[in-house]
CSV table of C-alpha atoms in Angstrom, one decimal:
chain,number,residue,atom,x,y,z
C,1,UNK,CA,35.9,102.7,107.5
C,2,UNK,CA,35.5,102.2,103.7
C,3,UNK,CA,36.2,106.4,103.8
C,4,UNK,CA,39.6,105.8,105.4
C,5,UNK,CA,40.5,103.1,103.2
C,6,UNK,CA,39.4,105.0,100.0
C,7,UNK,CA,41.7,107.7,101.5
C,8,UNK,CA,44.8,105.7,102.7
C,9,UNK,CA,44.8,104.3,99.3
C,10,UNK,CA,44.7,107.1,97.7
C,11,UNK,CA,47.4,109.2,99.7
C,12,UNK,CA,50.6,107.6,98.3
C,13,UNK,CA,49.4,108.0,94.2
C,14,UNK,CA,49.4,111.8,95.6
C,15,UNK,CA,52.5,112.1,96.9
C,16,UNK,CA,53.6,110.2,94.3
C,17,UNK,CA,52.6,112.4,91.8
C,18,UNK,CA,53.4,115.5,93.6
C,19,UNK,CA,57.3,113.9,94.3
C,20,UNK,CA,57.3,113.4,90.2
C,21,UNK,CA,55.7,116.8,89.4
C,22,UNK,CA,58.5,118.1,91.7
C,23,UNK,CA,61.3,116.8,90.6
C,24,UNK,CA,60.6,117.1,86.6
C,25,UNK,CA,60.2,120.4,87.2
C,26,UNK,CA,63.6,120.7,87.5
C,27,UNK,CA,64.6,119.6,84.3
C,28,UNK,CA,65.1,121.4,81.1
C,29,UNK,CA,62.8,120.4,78.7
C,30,UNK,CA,63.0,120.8,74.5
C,31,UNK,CA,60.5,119.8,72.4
C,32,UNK,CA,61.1,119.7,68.9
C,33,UNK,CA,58.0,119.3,65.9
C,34,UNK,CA,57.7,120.3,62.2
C,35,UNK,CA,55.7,123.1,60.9
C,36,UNK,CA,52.9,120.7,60.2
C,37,UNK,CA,52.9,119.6,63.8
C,38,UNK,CA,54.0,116.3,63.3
C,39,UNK,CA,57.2,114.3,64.5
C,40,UNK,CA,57.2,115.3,67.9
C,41,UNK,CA,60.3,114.6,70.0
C,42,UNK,CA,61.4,115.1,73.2
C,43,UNK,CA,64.7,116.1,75.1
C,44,UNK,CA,65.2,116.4,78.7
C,45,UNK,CA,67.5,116.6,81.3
C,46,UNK,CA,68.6,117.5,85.0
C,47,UNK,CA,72.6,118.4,84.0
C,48,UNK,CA,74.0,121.5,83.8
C,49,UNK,CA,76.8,121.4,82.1
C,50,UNK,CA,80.0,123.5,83.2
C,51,UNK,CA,80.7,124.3,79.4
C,52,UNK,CA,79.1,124.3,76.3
C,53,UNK,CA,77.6,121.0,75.0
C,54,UNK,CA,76.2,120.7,71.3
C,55,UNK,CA,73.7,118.2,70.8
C,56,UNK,CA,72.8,117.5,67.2
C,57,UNK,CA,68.9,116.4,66.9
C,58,UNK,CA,69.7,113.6,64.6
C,59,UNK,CA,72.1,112.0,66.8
C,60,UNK,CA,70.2,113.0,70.1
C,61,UNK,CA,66.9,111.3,68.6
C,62,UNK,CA,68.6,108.0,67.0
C,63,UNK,CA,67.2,105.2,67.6
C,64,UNK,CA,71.2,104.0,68.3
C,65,UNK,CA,71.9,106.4,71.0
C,66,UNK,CA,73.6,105.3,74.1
C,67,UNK,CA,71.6,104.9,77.1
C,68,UNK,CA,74.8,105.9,79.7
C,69,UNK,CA,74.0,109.9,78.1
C,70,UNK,CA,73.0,112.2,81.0
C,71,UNK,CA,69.3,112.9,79.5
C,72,UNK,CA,66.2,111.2,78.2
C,73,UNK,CA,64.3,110.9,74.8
C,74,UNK,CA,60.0,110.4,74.4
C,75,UNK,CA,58.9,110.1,70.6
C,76,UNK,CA,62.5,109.3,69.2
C,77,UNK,CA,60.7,106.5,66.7
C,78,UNK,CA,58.8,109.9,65.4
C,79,UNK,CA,62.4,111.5,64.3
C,80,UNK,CA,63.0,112.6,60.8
C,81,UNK,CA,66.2,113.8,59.4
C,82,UNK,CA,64.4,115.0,56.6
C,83,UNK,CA,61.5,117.3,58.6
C,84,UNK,CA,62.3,120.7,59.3
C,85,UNK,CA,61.8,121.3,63.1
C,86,UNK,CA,60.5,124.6,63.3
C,87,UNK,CA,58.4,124.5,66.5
C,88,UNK,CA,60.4,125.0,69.9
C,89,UNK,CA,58.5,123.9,72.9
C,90,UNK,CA,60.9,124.9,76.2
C,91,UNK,CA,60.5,124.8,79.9
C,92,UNK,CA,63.1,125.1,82.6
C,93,UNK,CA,62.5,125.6,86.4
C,94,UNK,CA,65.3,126.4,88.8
C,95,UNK,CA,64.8,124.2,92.2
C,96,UNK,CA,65.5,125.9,95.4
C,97,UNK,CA,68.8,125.9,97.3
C,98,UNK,CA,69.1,125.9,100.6
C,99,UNK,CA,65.0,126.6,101.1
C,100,UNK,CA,65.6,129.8,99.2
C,101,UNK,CA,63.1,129.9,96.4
C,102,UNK,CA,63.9,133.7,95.5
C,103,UNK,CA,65.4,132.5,92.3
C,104,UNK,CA,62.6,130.8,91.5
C,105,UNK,CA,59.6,132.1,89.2
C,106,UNK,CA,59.0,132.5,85.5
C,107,UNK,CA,60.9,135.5,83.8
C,108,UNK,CA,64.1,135.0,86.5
C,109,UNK,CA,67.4,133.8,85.4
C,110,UNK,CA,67.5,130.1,84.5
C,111,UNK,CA,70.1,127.5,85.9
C,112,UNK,CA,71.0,127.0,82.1
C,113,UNK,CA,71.4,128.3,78.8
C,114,UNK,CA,69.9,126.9,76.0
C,115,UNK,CA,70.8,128.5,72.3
C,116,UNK,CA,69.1,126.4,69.2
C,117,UNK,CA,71.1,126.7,65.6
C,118,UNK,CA,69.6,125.9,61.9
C,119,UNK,CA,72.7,123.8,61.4
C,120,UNK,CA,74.3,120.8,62.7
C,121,UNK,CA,76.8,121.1,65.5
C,122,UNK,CA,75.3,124.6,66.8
C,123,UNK,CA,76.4,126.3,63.8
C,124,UNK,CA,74.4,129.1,61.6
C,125,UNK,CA,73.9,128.3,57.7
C,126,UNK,CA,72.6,130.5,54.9
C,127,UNK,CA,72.0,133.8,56.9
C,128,UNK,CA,69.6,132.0,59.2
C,129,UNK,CA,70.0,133.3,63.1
C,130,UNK,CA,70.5,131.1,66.2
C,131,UNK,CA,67.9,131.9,69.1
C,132,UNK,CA,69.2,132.1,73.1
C,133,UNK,CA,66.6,130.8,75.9
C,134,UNK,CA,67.9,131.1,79.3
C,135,UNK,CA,64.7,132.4,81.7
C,136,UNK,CA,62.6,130.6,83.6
C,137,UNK,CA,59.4,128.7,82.3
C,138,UNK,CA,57.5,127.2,84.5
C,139,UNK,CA,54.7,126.0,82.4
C,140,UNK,CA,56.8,126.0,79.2
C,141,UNK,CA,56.0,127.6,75.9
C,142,UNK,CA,55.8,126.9,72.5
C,143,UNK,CA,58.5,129.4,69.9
C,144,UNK,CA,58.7,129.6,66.3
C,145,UNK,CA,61.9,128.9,64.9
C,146,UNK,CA,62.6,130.6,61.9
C,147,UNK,CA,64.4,128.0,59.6
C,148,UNK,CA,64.0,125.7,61.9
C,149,UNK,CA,66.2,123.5,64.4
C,150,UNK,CA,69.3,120.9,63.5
C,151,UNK,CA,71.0,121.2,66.9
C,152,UNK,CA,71.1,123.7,70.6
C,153,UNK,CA,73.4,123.8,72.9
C,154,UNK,CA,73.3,123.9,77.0
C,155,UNK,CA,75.6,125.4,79.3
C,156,UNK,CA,75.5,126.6,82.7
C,157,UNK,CA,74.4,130.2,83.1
C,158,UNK,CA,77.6,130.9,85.3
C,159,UNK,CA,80.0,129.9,82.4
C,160,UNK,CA,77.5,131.7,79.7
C,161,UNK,CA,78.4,134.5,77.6
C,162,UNK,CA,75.0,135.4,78.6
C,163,UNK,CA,75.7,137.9,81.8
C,164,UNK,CA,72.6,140.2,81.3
C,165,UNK,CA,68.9,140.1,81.3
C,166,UNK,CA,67.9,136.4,80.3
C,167,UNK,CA,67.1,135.2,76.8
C,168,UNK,CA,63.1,134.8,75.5
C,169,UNK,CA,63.6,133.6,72.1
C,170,UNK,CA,66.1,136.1,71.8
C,171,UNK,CA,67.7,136.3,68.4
C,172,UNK,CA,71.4,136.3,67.3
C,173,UNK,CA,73.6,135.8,64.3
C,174,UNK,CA,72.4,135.6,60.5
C,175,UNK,CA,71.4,138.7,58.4
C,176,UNK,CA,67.7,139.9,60.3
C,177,UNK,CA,69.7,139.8,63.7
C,178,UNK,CA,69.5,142.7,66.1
C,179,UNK,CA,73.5,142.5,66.8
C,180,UNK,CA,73.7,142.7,62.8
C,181,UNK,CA,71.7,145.7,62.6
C,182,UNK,CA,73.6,147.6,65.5
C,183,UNK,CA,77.4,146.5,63.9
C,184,UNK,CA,75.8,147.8,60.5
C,185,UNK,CA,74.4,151.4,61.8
C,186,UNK,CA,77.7,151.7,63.6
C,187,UNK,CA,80.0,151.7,60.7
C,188,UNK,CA,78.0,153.8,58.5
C,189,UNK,CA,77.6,156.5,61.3
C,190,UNK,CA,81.5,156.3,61.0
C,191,UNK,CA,81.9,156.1,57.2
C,192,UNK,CA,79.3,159.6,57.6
C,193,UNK,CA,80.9,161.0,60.2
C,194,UNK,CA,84.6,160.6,58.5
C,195,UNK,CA,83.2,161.9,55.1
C,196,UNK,CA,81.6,165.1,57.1
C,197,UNK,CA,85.3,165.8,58.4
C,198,UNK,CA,87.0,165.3,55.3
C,199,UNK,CA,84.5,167.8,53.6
């Protein structure tokens, strides 16, 4: 009898558990630290936004913020202003619809776009590139951050630019980005080409 007991009591902390591992597995989750691994925060929520919404980290993480915002905060009494957050930490896990988990896995399109900016309200500043996340992460991953992170936006994947192959840490904007390079080679195969005809 003691067996059963030990097991009756035990059955609803795992189904608990499982219920929570479940369901925050649905969420989008951003961590945010500084280079010396200190100051981490935490953002996460289960929204998917129908357009673009910019979240500036100092206003996300103060320790003012409303409580009727559609996400939640861990850590926000570690926030800086002054530390530069260069360590990305990001997991997002599409739930089922329907019973249909074919959508589901890590590497698949994600239910949301997430695209992290070295300036304040998801702006580029000084050359620095912006980085686009929108696959599935089960397990989550931690990304350097080049110049580090003042503010990301969300948006749902539907109503993303983003209509391709999802984003890994895929980089975009300021002078070392791949778009950059591409524009650049373009026009100077055009400037050679018109100075070949012209000779």
């Amino acid at each position: 009898m003691y067996f059963n007991q030990g097991i009756l009591t035990l059955l609803p902390l795992l189904l608990v558990s499982q219920v929570q591992a479940q369901s925050s597995s649905q969420n989008l989750t951003l961590g945010f630290s500084a280079n010396d691994g200190k100051g981490l925060v935490n953002f996460s929520t289960s929204v998917t936004p129908a357009s673009i919404t910019c979240f500036n980290l100092a206003d996300v993480f103060a320790s003012n913020a409303s409580s009727e915002q559609s996400y939640t905060v861990s850590n926000a009494q570690d926030f800086s202003s002054q530390a530069n957050y260069t360590s990305l930490f990001y997991q997002q896990l599409n739930e089922s619809i329907n019973g249909d988990g074919s959508g589901i896995g890590t590497g698949k399109d994600a239910a949301r776009v997430v695209e992290v900016f070295p300036g304040e309200d998801c702006r580029e500043i000084d050359g620095l590139a912006w980085f686009g996340f929108s696959c599935q992460n089960a397990d989550g991953e931690l990304y350097v951050i080049p110049g580090g992170v003042k503010s990301f936006s969300i948006v749902s994947k539907a109503e993303s630019v983003n209509k391709g192959k999802c984003w890994v840490h895929a980089e975009y904007g300021g002078t070392g980005s791949t778009i950059f390079k591409g524009c650049f080679v373009a026009v100077m195969a055009a400037a050679f080409s018109g100075l070949l005809l012209a000779i």
